[in-house]
Short mmCIF file of C-alpha atoms in Angstrom, two decimals:
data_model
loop_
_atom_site.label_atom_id
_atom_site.label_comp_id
_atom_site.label_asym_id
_atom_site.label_seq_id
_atom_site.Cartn_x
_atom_site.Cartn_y
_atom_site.Cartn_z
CA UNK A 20 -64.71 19.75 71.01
CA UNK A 21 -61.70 18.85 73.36
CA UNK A 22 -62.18 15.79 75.20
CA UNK A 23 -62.56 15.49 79.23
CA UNK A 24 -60.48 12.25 79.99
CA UNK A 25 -61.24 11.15 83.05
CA UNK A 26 -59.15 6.56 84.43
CA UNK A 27 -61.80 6.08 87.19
CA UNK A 28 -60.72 3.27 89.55
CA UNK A 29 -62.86 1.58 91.85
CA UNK A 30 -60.18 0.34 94.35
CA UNK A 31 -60.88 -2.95 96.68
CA UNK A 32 -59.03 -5.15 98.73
CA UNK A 33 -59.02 -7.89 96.32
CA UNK A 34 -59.56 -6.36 92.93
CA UNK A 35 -59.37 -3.03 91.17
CA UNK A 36 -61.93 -2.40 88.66
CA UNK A 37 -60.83 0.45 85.79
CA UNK A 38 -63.17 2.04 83.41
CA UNK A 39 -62.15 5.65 81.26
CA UNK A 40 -65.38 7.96 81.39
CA UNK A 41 -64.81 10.32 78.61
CA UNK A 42 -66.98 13.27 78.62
CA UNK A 43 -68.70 11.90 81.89
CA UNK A 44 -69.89 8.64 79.43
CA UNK A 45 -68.62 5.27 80.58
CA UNK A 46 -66.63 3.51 77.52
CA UNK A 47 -67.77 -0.33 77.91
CA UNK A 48 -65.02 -1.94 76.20
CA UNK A 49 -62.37 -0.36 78.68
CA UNK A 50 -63.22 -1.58 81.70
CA UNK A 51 -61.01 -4.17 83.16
CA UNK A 52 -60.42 -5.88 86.71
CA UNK A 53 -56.80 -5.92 87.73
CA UNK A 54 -55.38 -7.30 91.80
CA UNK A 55 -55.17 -4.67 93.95
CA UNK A 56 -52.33 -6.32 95.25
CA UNK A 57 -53.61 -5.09 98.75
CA UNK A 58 -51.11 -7.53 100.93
CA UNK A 59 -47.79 -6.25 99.11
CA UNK A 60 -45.24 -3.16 100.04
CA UNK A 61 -45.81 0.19 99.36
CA UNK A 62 -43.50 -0.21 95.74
CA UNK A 63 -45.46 -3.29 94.55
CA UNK A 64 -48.88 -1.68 95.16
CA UNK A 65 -47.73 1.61 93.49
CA UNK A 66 -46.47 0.11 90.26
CA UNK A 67 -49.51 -1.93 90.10
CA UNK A 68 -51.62 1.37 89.66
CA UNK A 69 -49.35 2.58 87.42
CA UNK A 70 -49.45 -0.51 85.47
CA UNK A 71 -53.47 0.23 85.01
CA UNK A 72 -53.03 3.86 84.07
CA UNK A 73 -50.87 2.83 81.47
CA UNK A 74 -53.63 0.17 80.16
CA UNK A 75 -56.29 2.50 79.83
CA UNK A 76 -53.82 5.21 78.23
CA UNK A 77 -53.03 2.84 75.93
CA UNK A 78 -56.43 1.35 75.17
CA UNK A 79 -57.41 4.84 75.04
CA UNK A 80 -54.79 5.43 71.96
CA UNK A 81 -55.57 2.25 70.65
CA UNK A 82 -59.39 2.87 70.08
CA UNK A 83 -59.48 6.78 69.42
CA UNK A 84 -57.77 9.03 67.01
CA UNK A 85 -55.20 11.58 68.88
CA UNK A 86 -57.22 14.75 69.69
CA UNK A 87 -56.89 17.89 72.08
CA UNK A 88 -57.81 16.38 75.33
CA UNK A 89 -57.53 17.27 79.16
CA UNK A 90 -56.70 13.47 81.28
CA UNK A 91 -57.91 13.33 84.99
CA UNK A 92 -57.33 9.94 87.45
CA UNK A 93 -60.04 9.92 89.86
CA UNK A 94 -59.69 7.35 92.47
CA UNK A 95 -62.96 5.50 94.57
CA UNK A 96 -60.64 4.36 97.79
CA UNK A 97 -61.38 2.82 101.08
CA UNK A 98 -61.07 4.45 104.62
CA UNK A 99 -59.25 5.52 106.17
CA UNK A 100 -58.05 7.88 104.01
CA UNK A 101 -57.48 11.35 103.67
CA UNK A 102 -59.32 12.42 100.28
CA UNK A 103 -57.88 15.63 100.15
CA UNK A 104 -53.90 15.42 100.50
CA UNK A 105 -54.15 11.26 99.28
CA UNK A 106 -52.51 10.05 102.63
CA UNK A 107 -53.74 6.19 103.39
CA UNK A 108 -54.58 5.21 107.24
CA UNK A 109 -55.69 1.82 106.55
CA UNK A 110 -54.75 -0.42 109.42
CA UNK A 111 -55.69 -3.72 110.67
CA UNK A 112 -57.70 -4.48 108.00
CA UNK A 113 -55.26 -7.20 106.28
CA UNK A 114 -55.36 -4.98 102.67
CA UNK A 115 -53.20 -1.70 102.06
CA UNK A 116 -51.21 -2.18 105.33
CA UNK A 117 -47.92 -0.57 103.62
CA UNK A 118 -49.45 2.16 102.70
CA UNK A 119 -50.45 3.46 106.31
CA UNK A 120 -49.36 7.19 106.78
CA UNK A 121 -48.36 7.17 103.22
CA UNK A 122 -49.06 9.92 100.63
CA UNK A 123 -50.14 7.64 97.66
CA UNK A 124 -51.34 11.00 95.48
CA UNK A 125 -47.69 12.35 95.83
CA UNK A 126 -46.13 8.62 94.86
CA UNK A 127 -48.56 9.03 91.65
CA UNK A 128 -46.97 12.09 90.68
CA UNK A 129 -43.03 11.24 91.61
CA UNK A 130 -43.97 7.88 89.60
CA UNK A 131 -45.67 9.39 86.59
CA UNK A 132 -42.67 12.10 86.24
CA UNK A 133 -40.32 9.36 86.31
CA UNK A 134 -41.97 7.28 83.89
CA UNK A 135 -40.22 6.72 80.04
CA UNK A 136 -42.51 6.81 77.15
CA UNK A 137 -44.97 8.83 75.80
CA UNK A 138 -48.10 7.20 76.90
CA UNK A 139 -46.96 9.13 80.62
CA UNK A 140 -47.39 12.72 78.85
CA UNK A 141 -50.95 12.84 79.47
CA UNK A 142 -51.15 11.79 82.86
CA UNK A 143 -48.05 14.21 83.84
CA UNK A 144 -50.21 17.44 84.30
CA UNK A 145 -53.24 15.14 84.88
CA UNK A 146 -55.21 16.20 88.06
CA UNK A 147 -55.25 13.08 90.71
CA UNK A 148 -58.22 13.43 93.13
CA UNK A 149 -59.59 10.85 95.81
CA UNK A 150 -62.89 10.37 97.51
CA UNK A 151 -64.62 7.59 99.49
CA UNK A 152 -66.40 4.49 97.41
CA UNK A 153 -70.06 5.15 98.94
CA UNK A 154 -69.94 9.11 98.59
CA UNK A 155 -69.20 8.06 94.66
CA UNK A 156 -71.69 5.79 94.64
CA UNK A 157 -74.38 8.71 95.79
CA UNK A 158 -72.97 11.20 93.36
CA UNK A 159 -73.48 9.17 90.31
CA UNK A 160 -77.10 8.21 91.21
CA UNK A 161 -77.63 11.93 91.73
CA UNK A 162 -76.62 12.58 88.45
CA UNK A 163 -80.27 10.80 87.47
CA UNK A 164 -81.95 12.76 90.48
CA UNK A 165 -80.23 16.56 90.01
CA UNK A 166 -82.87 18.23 91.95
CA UNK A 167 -83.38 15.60 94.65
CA UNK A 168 -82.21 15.41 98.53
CA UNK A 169 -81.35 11.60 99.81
CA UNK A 170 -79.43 9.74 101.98
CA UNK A 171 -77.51 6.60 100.26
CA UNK A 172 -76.56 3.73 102.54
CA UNK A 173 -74.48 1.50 101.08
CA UNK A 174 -74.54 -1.98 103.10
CA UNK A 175 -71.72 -4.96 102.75
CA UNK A 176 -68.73 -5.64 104.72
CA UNK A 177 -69.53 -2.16 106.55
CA UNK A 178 -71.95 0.98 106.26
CA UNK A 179 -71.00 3.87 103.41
CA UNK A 180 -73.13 6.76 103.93
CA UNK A 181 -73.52 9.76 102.02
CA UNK A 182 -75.93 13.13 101.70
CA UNK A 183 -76.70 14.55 98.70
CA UNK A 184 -78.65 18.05 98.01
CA UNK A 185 -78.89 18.64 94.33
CA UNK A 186 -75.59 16.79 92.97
CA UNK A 187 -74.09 17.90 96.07
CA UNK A 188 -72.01 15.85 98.68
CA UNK A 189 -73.22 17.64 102.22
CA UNK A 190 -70.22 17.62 104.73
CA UNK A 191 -71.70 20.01 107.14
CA UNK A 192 -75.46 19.94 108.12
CA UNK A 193 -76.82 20.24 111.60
CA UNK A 194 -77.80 16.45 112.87
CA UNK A 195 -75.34 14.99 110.64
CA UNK A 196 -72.01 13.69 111.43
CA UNK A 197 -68.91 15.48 109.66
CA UNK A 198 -68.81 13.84 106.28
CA UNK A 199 -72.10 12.33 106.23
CA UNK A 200 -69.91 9.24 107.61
CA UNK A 201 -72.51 7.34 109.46
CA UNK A 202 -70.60 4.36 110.42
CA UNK A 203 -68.61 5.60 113.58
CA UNK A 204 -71.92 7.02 115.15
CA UNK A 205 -72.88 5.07 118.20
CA UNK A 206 -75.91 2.53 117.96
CA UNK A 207 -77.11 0.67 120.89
CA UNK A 208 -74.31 -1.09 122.64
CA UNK A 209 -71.71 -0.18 119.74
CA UNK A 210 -71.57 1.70 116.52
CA UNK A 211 -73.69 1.64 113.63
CA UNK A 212 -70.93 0.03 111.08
CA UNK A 213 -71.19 -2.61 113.65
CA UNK A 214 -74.57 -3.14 113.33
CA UNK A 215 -75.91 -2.62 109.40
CA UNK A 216 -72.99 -4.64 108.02
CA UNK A 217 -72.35 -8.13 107.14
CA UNK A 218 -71.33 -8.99 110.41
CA UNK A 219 -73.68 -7.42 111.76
CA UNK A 220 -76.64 -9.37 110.76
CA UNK A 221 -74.52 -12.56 111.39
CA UNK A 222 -74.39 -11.11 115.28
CA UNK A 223 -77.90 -10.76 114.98
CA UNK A 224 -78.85 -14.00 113.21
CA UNK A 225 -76.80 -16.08 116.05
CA UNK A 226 -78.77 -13.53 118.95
CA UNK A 227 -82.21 -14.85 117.57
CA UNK A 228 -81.24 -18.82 117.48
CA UNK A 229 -79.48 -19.07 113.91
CA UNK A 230 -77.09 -21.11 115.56
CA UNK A 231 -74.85 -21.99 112.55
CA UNK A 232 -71.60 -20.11 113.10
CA UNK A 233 -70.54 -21.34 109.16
CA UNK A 234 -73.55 -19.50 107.86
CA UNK A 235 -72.96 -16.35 105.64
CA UNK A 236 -75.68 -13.77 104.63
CA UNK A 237 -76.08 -15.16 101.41
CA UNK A 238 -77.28 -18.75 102.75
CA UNK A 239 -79.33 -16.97 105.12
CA UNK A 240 -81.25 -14.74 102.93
CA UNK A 241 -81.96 -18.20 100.93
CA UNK A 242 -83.10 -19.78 104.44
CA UNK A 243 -85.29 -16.70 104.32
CA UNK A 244 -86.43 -16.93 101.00
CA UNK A 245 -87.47 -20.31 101.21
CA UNK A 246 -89.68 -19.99 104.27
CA UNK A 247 -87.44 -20.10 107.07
CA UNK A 248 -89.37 -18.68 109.98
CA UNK A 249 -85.96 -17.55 112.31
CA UNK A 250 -84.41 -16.23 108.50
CA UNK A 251 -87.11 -13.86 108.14
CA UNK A 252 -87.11 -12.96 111.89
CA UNK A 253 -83.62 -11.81 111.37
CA UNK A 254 -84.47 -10.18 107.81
CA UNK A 255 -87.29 -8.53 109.64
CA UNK A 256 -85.78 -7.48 112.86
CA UNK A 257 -82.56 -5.83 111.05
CA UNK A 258 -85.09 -3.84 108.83
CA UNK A 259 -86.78 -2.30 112.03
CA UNK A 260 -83.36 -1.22 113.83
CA UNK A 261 -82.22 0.23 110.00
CA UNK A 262 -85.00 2.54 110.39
CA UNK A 263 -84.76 3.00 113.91
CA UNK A 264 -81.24 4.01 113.37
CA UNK A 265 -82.09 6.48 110.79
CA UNK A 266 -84.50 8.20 112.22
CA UNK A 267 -82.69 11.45 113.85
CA UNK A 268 -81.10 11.81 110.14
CA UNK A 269 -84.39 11.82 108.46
CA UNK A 270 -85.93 14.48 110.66
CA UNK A 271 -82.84 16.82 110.82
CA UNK A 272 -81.60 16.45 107.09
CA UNK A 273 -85.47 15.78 105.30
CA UNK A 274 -84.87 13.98 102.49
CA UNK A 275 -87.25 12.54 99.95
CA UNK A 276 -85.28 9.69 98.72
CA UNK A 277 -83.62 7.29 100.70
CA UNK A 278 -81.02 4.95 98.51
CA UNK A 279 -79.68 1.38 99.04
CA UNK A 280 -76.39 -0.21 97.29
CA UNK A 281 -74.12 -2.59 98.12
CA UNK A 282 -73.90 -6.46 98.63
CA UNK A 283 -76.93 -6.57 101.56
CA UNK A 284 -79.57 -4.37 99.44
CA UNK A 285 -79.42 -6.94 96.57
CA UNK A 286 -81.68 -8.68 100.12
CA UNK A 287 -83.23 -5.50 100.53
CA UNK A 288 -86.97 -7.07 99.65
CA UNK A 289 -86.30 -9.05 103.04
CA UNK A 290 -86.23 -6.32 105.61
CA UNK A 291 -87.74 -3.91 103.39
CA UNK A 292 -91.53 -3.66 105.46
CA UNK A 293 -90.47 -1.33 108.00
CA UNK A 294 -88.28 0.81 106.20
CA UNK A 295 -91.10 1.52 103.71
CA UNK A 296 -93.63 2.16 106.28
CA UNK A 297 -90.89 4.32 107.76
CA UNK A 298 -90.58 5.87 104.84
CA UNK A 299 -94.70 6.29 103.55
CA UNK A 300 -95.14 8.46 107.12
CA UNK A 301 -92.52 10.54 106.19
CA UNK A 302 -93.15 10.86 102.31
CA UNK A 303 -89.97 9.40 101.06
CA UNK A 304 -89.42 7.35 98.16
CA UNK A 305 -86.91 4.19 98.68
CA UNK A 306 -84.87 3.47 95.85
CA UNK A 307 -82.33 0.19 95.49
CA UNK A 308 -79.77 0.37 93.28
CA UNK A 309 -77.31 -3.09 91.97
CA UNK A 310 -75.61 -0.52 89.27
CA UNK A 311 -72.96 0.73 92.03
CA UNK A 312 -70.18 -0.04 89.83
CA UNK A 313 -71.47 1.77 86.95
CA UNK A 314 -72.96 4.84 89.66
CA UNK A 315 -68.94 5.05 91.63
CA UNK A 316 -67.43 5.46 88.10
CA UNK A 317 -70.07 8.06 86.99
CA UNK A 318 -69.07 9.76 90.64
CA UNK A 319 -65.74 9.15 90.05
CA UNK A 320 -66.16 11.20 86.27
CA UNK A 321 -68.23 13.65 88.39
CA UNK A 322 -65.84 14.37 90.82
CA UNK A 323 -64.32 16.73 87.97
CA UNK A 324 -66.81 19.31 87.17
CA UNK A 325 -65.76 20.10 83.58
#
């Protein structure tokens, strides 16, 4: 049986988390953390991802006996980004400045051409492909939910948003933003990424009294956990706007699942009363999931339908 190789990479501003998926399973023992590197040129950054595809070719080699396989580098990136050519647009955001305007799939390919040795061989004719971290996220859950429809949020430093029919990411669906991207749609006095992120429910903690401007959302969901009356307020509150926010997406794209990953659902039992009577009127199941990592690189593996 010839083997579908695929070096998934989960790409942050501080770290880069690696894992090979082989045959769309996960092997455990490869995955590895390496810097991203994020505040270096263009050259540095580069040769740090080729320094990771090396280390999981080589584990790869190192754990397996040689055998007729097909090698594939999908790539979990942040926006903004263009997933299709590999072009970066990050800017202001104090991580992958260097790489603004630059085509990062096309440096993969000039760099892995150059490259001595014959670890490279695989990777020369590999196909490179890029997609956004919370759309990965919402394939691999789908990949326990085939014949489901959901919305996945994905809640931390900003707001991911995907739409999934059937294993499918939906880019085009009357009511829904081009994408699925969620975050640039306007909410109240702003846009929704300003509102269901981490700064968000700081803004909202300090609007409600929670006066303490060193406070992070950890400290405050323990505030709220032990009893904290203005905590839970702000728990409580943030769960209502969530699913007043969401509401023209439910009715135009009818799911029956709604899913929750990221840093702020591992809070999720805190502002979870409204969403779920939100969610009983309208027959949808709410799922939370803390396996994102494991869910992007099964998206990641997913990505290449083999």
């Amino acid at each position: 049986m010839k083997r579908n190789i695929v070096i998934a990479l989960d790409v942050g501003g501080t770290f880069i988390k690696s894992c090979i998926m082989l045959n769309h399973v996960p092997i455990p023992a490869s995955q590895k953390e390496f810097p991203s590197l994020a505040d270096q040129d263009k050259e540095t950054i580069i040769e740090q991802f080729i320094h990771i595809f090396k280390y999981q070719v080589d584990f790869y080699h190192s754990q397996f006996i040689e055998q007729d396989s097909h090698w594939h580098i999908g790539l979990a990136f942040p926006g903004p980004f263009d997933y299709e050519q590999g072009i970066c647009y990050i800017q202001g955001l104090e991580k992958f400045e260097s790489l603004y305007g630059f085509n990062v799939k096309r440096a993969f390919y000039e760099r892995l051409a150059q490259e001595q040795g014959s670890w490279v061989r695989p990777l020369q004719s590999a196909e490179i492909r890029f997609e956004n971290d919370a759309r990965l996220f919402a394939l691999g859950f789908s990949t326990n939910y085939p014949q489901d429809r959901f919305i996945a949020l994905t809640l931390g430093t900003g707001l991911g948003s995907a739409f999934i029919d059937k294993s499918t990411i939906i880019d085009h669906f009357v009511g829904i933003p081009a994408n699925g991207w969620l975050y640039n749609q306007p909410y109240r006095d702003g846009i929704i990424d300003d509102a269901f992120s981490k700064r968000g429910i700081l803004q909202l903690a300090h609007s409600l009294g929670v006066m303490n401007h060193d406070l992070d959302v950890k400290e405050l969901a323990e505030d709220a956990i032990a009893g904290d009356v203005l905590s839970r307020e702000v728990f409580t509150e943030f769960g209502t706007r969530l699913a007043d926010m969401l509401i023209p997406y439910i009715q135009a794209f009818q799911p029956n699942l709604l899913v929750f990953g990221g840093q702020l659902s591992k809070s999720f039992h805190l502002f979870s009363a409204a969403l779920q009577g939100f969610a009983d009127l309208h027959q949808i199941q709410i799922h939370t999931s803390e396996r994102m990592l494991e869910n992007t690189f099964l998206g990641i593996s997913h990505m290449f339908r083999f």
